[in-house]
Coordinates of C-alpha atoms and ligand atoms in Angstrom, one line a residue:
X17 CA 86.2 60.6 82.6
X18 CA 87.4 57.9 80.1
X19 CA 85.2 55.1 79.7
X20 CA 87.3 52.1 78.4
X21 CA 85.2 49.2 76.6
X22 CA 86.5 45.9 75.1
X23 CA 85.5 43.7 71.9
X24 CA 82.9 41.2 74.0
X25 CA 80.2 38.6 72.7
X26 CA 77.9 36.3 75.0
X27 CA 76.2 38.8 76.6
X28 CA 73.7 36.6 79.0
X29 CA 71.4 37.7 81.6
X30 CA 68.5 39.3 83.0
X31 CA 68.6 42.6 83.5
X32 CA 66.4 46.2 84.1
X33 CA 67.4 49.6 82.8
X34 CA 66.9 52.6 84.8
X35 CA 63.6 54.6 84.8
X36 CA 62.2 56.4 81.7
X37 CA 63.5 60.1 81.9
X38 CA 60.5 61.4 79.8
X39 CA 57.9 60.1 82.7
X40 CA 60.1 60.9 85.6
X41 CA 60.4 64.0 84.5
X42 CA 56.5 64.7 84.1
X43 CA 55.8 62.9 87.3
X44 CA 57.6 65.7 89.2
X45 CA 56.7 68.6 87.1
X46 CA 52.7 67.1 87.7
X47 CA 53.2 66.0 91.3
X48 CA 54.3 69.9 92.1
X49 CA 51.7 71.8 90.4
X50 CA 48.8 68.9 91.8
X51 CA 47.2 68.6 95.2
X52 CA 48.2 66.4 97.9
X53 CA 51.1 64.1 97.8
X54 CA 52.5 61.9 94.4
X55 CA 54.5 58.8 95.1
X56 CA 56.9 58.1 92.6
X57 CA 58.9 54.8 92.3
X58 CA 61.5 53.9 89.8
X59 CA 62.6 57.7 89.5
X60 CA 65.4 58.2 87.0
X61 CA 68.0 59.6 89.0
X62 CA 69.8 60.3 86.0
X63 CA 71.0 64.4 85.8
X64 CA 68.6 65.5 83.8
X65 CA 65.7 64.6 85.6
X66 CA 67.8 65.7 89.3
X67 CA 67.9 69.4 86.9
X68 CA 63.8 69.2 87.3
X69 CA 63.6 68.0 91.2
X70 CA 65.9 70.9 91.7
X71 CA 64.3 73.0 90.4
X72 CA 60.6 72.8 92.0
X73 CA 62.8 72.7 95.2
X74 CA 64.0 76.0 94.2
X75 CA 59.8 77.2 93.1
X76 CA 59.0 76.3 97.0
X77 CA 58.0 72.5 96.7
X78 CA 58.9 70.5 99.0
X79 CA 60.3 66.8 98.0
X80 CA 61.6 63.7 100.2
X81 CA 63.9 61.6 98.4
X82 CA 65.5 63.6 95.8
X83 CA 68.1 61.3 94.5
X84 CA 66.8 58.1 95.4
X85 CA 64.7 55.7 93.4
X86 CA 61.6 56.6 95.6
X87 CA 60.2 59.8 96.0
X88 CA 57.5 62.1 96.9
X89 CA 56.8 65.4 96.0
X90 CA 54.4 67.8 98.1
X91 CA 52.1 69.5 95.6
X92 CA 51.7 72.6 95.9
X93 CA 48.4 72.9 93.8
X94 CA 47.8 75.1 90.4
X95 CA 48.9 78.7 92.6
X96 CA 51.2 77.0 95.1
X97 CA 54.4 77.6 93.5
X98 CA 57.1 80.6 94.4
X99 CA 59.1 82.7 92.8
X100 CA 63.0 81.4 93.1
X101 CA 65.7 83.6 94.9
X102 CA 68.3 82.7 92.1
X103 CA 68.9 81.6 88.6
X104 CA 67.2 78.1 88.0
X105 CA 70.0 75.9 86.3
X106 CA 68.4 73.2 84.0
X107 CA 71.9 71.9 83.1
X108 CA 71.7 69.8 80.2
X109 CA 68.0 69.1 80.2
X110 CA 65.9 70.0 77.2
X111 CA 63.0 68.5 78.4
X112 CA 63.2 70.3 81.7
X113 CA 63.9 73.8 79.8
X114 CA 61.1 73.6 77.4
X115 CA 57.9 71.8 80.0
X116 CA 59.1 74.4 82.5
X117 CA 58.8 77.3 80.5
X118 CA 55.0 76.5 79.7
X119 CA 54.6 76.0 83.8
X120 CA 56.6 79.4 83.9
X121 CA 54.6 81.4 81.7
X122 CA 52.0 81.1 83.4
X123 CA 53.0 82.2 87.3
X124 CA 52.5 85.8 88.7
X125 CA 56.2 85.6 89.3
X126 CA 59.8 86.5 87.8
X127 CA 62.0 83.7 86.8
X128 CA 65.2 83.6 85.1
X129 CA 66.4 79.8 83.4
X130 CA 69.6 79.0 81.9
X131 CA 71.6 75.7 81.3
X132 CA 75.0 74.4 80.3
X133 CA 77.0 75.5 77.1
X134 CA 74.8 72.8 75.2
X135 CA 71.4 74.1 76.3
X136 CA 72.7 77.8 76.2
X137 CA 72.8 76.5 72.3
X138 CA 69.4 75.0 72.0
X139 CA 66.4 76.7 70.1
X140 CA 63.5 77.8 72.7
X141 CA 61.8 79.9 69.8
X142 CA 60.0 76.9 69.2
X143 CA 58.4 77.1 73.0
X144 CA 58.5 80.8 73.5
X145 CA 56.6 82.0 70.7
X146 CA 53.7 80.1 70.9
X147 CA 53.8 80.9 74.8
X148 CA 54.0 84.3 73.8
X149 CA 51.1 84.0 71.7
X150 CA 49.0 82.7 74.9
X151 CA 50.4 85.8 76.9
X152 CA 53.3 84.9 78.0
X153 CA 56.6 87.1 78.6
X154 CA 60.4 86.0 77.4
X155 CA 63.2 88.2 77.0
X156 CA 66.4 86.1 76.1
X157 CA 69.1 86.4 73.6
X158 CA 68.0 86.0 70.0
X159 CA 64.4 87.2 70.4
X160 CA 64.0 84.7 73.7
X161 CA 64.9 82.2 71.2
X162 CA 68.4 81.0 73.4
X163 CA 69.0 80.7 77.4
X164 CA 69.7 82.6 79.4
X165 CA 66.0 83.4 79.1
X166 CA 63.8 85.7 81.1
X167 CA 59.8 84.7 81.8
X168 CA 58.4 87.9 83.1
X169 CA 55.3 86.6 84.4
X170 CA 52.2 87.8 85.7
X171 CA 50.3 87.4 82.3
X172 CA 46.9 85.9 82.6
X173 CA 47.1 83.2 79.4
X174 CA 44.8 82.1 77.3
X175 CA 44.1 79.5 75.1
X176 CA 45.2 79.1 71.7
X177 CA 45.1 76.6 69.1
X178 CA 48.7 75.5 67.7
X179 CA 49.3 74.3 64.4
X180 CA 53.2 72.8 65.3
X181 CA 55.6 72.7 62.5
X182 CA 57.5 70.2 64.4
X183 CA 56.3 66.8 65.7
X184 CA 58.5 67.4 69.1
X185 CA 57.0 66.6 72.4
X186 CA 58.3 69.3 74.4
X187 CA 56.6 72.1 72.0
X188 CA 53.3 70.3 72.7
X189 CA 53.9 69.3 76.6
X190 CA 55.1 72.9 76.8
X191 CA 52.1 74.3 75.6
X192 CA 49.2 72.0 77.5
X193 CA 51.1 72.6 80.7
X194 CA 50.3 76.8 79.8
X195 CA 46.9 75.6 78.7
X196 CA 46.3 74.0 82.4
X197 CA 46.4 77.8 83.9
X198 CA 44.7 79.4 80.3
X199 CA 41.3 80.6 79.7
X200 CA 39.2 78.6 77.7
X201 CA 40.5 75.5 75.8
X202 CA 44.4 75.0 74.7
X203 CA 45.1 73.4 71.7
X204 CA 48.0 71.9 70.1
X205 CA 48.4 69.9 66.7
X206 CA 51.8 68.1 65.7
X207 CA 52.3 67.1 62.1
X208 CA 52.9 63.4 63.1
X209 CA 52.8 61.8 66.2
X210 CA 56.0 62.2 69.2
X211 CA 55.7 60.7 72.4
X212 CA 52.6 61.0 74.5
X213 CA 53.5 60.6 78.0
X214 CA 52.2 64.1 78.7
X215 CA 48.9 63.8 77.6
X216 CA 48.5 60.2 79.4
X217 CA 49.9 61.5 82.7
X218 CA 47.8 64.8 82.7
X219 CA 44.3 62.5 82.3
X220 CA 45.5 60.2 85.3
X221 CA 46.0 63.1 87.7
X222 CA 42.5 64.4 86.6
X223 CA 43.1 66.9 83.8
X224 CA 40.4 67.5 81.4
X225 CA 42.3 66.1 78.1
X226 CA 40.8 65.1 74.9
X227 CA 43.1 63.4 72.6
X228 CA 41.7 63.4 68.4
X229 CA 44.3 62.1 66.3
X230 CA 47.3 64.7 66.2
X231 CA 45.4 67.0 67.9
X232 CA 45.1 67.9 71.9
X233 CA 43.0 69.7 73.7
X234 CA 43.5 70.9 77.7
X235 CA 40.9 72.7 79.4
X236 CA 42.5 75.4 82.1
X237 CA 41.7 76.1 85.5
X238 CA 41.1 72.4 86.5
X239 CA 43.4 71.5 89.6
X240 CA 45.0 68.0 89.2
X241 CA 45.2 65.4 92.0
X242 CA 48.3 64.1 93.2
X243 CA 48.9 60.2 92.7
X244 CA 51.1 57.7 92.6
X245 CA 53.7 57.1 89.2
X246 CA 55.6 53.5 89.2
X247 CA 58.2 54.6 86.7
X248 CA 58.7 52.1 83.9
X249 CA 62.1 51.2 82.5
X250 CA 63.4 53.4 79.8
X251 CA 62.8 52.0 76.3
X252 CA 65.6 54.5 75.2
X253 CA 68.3 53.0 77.3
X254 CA 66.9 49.9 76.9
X255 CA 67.6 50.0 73.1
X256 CA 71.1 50.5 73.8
X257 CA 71.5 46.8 75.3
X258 CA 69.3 45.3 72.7
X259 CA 71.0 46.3 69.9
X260 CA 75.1 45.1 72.2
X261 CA 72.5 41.5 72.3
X262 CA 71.6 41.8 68.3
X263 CA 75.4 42.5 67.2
X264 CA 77.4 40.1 69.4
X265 CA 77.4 36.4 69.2
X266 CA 76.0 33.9 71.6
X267 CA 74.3 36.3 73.3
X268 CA 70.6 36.5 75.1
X269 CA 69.1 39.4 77.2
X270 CA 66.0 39.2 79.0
X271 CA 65.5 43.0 79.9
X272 CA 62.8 43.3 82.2
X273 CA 60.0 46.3 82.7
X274 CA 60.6 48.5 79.7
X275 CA 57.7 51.2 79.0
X276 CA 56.3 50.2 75.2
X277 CA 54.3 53.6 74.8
X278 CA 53.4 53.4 70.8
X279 CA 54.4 56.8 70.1
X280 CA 57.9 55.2 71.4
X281 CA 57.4 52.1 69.8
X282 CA 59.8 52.8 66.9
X283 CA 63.1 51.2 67.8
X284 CA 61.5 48.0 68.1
X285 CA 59.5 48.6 64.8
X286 CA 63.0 49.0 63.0
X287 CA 64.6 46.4 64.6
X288 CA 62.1 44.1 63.9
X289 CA 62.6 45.4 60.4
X290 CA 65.8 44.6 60.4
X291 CA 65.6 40.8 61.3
X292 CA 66.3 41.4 65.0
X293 CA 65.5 38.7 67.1
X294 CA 63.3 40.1 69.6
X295 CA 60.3 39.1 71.7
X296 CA 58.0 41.1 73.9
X297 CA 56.9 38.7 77.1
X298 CA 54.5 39.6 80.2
X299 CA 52.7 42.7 78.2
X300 CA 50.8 44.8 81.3
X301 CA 49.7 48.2 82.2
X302 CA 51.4 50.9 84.5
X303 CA 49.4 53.8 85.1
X304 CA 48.5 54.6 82.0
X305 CA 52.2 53.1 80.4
X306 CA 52.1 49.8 78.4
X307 CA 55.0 47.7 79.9
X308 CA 56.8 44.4 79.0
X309 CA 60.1 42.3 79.4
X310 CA 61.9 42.1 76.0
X311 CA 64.2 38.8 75.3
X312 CA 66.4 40.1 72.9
X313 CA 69.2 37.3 71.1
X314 CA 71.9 37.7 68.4
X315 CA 70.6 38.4 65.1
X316 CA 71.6 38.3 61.6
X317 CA 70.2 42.1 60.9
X318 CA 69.4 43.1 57.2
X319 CA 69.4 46.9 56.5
X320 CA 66.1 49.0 56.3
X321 CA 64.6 52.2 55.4
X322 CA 64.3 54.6 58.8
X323 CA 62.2 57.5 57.9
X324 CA 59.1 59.5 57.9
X325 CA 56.3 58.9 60.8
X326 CA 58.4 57.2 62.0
X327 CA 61.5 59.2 63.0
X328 CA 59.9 60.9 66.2
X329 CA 58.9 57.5 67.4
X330 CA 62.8 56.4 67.5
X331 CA 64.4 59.9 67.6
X332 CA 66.5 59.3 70.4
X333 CA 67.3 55.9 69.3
X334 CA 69.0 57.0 66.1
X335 CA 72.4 57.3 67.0
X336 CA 72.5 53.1 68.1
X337 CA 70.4 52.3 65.5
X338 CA 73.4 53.6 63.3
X339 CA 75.6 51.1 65.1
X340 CA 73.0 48.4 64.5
X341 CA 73.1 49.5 60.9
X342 CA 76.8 49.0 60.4
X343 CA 76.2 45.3 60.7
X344 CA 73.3 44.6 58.6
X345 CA 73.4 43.2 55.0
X346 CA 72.8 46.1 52.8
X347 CA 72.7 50.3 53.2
X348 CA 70.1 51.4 55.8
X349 CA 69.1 55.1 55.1
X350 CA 68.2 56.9 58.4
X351 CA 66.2 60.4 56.3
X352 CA 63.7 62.8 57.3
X353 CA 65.7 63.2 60.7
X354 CA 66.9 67.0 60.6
X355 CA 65.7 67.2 64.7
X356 CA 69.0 65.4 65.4
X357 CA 70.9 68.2 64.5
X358 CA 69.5 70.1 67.4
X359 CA 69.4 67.8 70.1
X360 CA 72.4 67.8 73.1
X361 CA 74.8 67.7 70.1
X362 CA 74.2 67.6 66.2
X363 CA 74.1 63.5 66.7
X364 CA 74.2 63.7 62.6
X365 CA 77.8 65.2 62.6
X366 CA 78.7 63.5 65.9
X367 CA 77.9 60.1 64.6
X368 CA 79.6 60.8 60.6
X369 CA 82.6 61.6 62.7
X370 CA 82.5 58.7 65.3
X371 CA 81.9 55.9 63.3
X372 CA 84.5 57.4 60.4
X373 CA 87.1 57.9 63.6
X374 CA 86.0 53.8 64.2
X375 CA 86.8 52.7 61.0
X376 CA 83.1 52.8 59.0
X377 CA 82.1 54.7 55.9
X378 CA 79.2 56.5 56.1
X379 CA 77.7 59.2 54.1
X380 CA 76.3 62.0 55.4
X381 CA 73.3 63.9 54.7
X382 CA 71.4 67.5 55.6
X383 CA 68.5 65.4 57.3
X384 CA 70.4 62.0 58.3
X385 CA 73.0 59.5 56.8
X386 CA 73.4 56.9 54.8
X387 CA 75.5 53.2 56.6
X388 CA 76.4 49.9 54.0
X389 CA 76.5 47.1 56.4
X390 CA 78.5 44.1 57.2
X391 CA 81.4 46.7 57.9
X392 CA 84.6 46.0 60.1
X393 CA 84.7 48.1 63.2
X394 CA 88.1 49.0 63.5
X395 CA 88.7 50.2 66.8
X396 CA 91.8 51.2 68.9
X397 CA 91.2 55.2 69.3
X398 CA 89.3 57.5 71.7
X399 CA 86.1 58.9 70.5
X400 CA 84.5 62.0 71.3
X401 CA 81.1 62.0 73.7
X402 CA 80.4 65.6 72.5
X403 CA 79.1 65.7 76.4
X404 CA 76.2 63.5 74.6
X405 CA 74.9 60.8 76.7
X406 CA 73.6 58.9 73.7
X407 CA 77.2 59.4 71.5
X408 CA 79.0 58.1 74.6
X409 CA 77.1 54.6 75.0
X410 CA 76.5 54.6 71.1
X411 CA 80.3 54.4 70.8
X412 CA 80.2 52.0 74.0
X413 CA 78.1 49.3 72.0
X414 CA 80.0 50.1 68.8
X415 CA 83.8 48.7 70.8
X416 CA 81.8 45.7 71.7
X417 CA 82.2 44.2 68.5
X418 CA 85.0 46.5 67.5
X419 CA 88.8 44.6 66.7
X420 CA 90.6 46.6 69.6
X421 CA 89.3 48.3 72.5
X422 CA 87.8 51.5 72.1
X423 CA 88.1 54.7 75.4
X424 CA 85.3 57.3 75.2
X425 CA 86.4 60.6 76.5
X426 CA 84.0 62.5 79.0
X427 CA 81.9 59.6 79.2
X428 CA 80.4 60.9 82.8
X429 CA 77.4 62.5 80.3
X430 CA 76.5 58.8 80.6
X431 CA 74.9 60.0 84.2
X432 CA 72.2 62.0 82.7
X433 CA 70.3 59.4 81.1
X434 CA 71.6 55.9 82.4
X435 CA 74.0 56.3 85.4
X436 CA 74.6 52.4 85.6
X437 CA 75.1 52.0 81.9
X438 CA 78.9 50.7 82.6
X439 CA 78.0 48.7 85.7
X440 CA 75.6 46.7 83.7
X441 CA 77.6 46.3 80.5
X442 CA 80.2 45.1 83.0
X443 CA 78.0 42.7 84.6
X444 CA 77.4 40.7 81.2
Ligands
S3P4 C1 61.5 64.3 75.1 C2 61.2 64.6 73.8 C3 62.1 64.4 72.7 C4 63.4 63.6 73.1 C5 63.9 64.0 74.4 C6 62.8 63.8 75.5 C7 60.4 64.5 76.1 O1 62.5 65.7 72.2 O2 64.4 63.8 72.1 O3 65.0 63.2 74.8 O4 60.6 64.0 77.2 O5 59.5 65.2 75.8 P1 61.5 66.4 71.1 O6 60.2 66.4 71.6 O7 62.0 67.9 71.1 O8 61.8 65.7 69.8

């Protein structure tokens, strides 16, 4: 599908993005392997977290509502779940892959995952081996390292302590979930902090979770309790409309019930870096989840540094940052940021090409690029989504402010993260 967007400023209103994909998918993946029933409102029924519904449905859980913003999954308890008559699909989902593999790993039964041509190209070495080390079974192309993959099953795990060379959430959700069935304690320790929402949802179902710094510890064998997850809105599609409100004129958002988890804080650290004109209103708590409304107005951005501790706090936001980048004064450099060259696409490459194909120079480099602001977007070509959600509505914000209208081509990978993204752009 094309997705054709127009030069556009005055963007006014109140809105709400759709549900954070990292908590809906946990709230499944923790309602199915917990007791009793968990409610879940504000489900993202983006693709990626449908890949994970699906999926449980196929392990033998039963769940009302697949689809719809409300749902409820029947937990089938810490040795409820069946082996699957087929291949599991996980479609585009890294998230899904890598959790699911530590739930995997652990079960008396045979399972065999793969995805789309993008997953199929995705590094699970980084989940497998430290799974194997627990006593966990793989057999996939590459040493288990690329789907289709094979988890044998049947392996009684047991805990380990994991030094991570990369700060990436799914190695260490991957590993606490295999820690929940493990002997003994499970330990994981990241080099700098990535998102938590893990951690925070297996202490309110009732895991035994210690949290010390950049370590975590899970103690195995305790059964969770199913409960109920309000879904807050997803600071990562959220951060796609504040930065359309920062780079167009006249314009004022007020977008409300976005999750501020710290260890996602990062996109509005750099924007508030970068002179953004941003306030956080109505701060509360949803289990567990810091929430607010942001009002987000136009904003005369000056360029920044984006780097370090603080890259796995905004990595998903990098490729919109880059847009915000081409129209602050000065050269933001965006380092230290090598993940995004295995995420649904390499988002470095993608981006270097996009925003050249647009009209902006950019430099490139190994571990992220390099934008000097106050730069014309050109417009008046198709750009390539790469089949990457966050390219596609990159690109969208980049035509707002572009001279001619820019068309995105296969912009229906929009649906796996923010299936109204359009709708809403249109409504402003
Ligand atoms: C996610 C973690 C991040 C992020 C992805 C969602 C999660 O990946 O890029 O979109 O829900 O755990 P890494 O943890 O591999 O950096």
């Amino acid at each position: 599908m094309d997705l054709k967007v127009e030069p556009k400023s005055n963007l006014k209103g109140e809105i709400k993005v759709s549900g954070d994909k990292s908590i809906s998918h946990r709230a499944v993946m923790l309602g199915a392997i917990a007791e009793g029933k968990t409610h879940i409102e504000g489900f993202l029924t983006g693709e990626d977290c449908l890949s994970t519904a699906k999926a449980f449905q196929d392990l033998g859980v039963k769940i009302e509502g697949v689809g719809e913003e409300k749902m409820v999954v029947h937990g089938r308890g810490l040795n409820g779940l069946e082996e699957a008559d087929n291949v599991l699909d996980f479609g585009n989902s890294g998230t899904t892959t890598r959790l699911m593999m530590g739930i995997l790993a652990a079960q008396d039964f045979y399972t065999v995952a793969t995805g789309d041509s993008s997953l199929r190209g995705r590094p699970m070495a980084r989940v497998t081996e430290p799974l194997a080390q627990m006593g966990g079974s793989f057999e996939g192309r590459d040493n288990a390292n690329l789907l289709p993959i094979t988890v044998l099953g049947g392996n009684k795990l047991e805990g380990i302590k994991y030094e991570s060379s990369v700060a990436s959430a799914q190695v260490k959700s991957a590993i606490l979930l295999a820690g929940l069935w493990a002997n003994g304690v499970t330990e994981v320790r990241e080099p700098s902090k990535s998102r938590d929402h893990t951690e925070r949802m297996l202490e309110y179902f009732g895991a035994e979770i210690e949290v010390d710094g950049l370590t975590v510890r899970v103690k195995g064998g305790k059964p969770l309790k199913g409960n109920k997850v309000v879904v807050p809105g997803d600071i990562s599609s959220a951060a796609f409309l504040m930065v359309a409100a920062m780079i167009t004129d006249g314009s004022e958002l007020l977008i409300k019930n976005v999750g501020l988890n710290p260890s996602r804080y990062g996109i509005i650290k750099a924007l508030q870096k970068m002179n953004g004109n941003l306030e956080l209103l109505n701060e509360r708590e949803l289990n567990g989840e810091p929430v607010a409304d942001l009002l987000v107005k136009s904003s005369q951005l000056k360029a920044t540094v984006i780097d370090g501790d603080l890259i796995p706090l905004l990595i998903d936001e990098i490729p919109v940052l880059a847009i915000a980048a081409t129209q602050a004064q000065g050269k933001t450099i965006i380092k230290d940021a090598k993940e995004l060259r295995v995420k649904e696409t390499d988002r470095i490459d993608a981006m270097v090409k996009e925003l050249r194909r647009v009209g902006v120079e950019v430099k490139e480099r190994e571990d992220g690029m390099e934008i000097l602001g106050g730069q014309k977007i050109v417009g008046g070509v198709t750009c390539q989504s790469y089949h990457d959600h966050r390219i596609a509505m990159s690109m969208a914000i980049a035509a707002l402010i572009a001279e001619k209208p820019i068309v995105i081509e296969g912009a229906e990978c929009i649906n796996i993260s923010f299936p109204n993204f359009a709708d809403l752009l249109k409504s402003l």
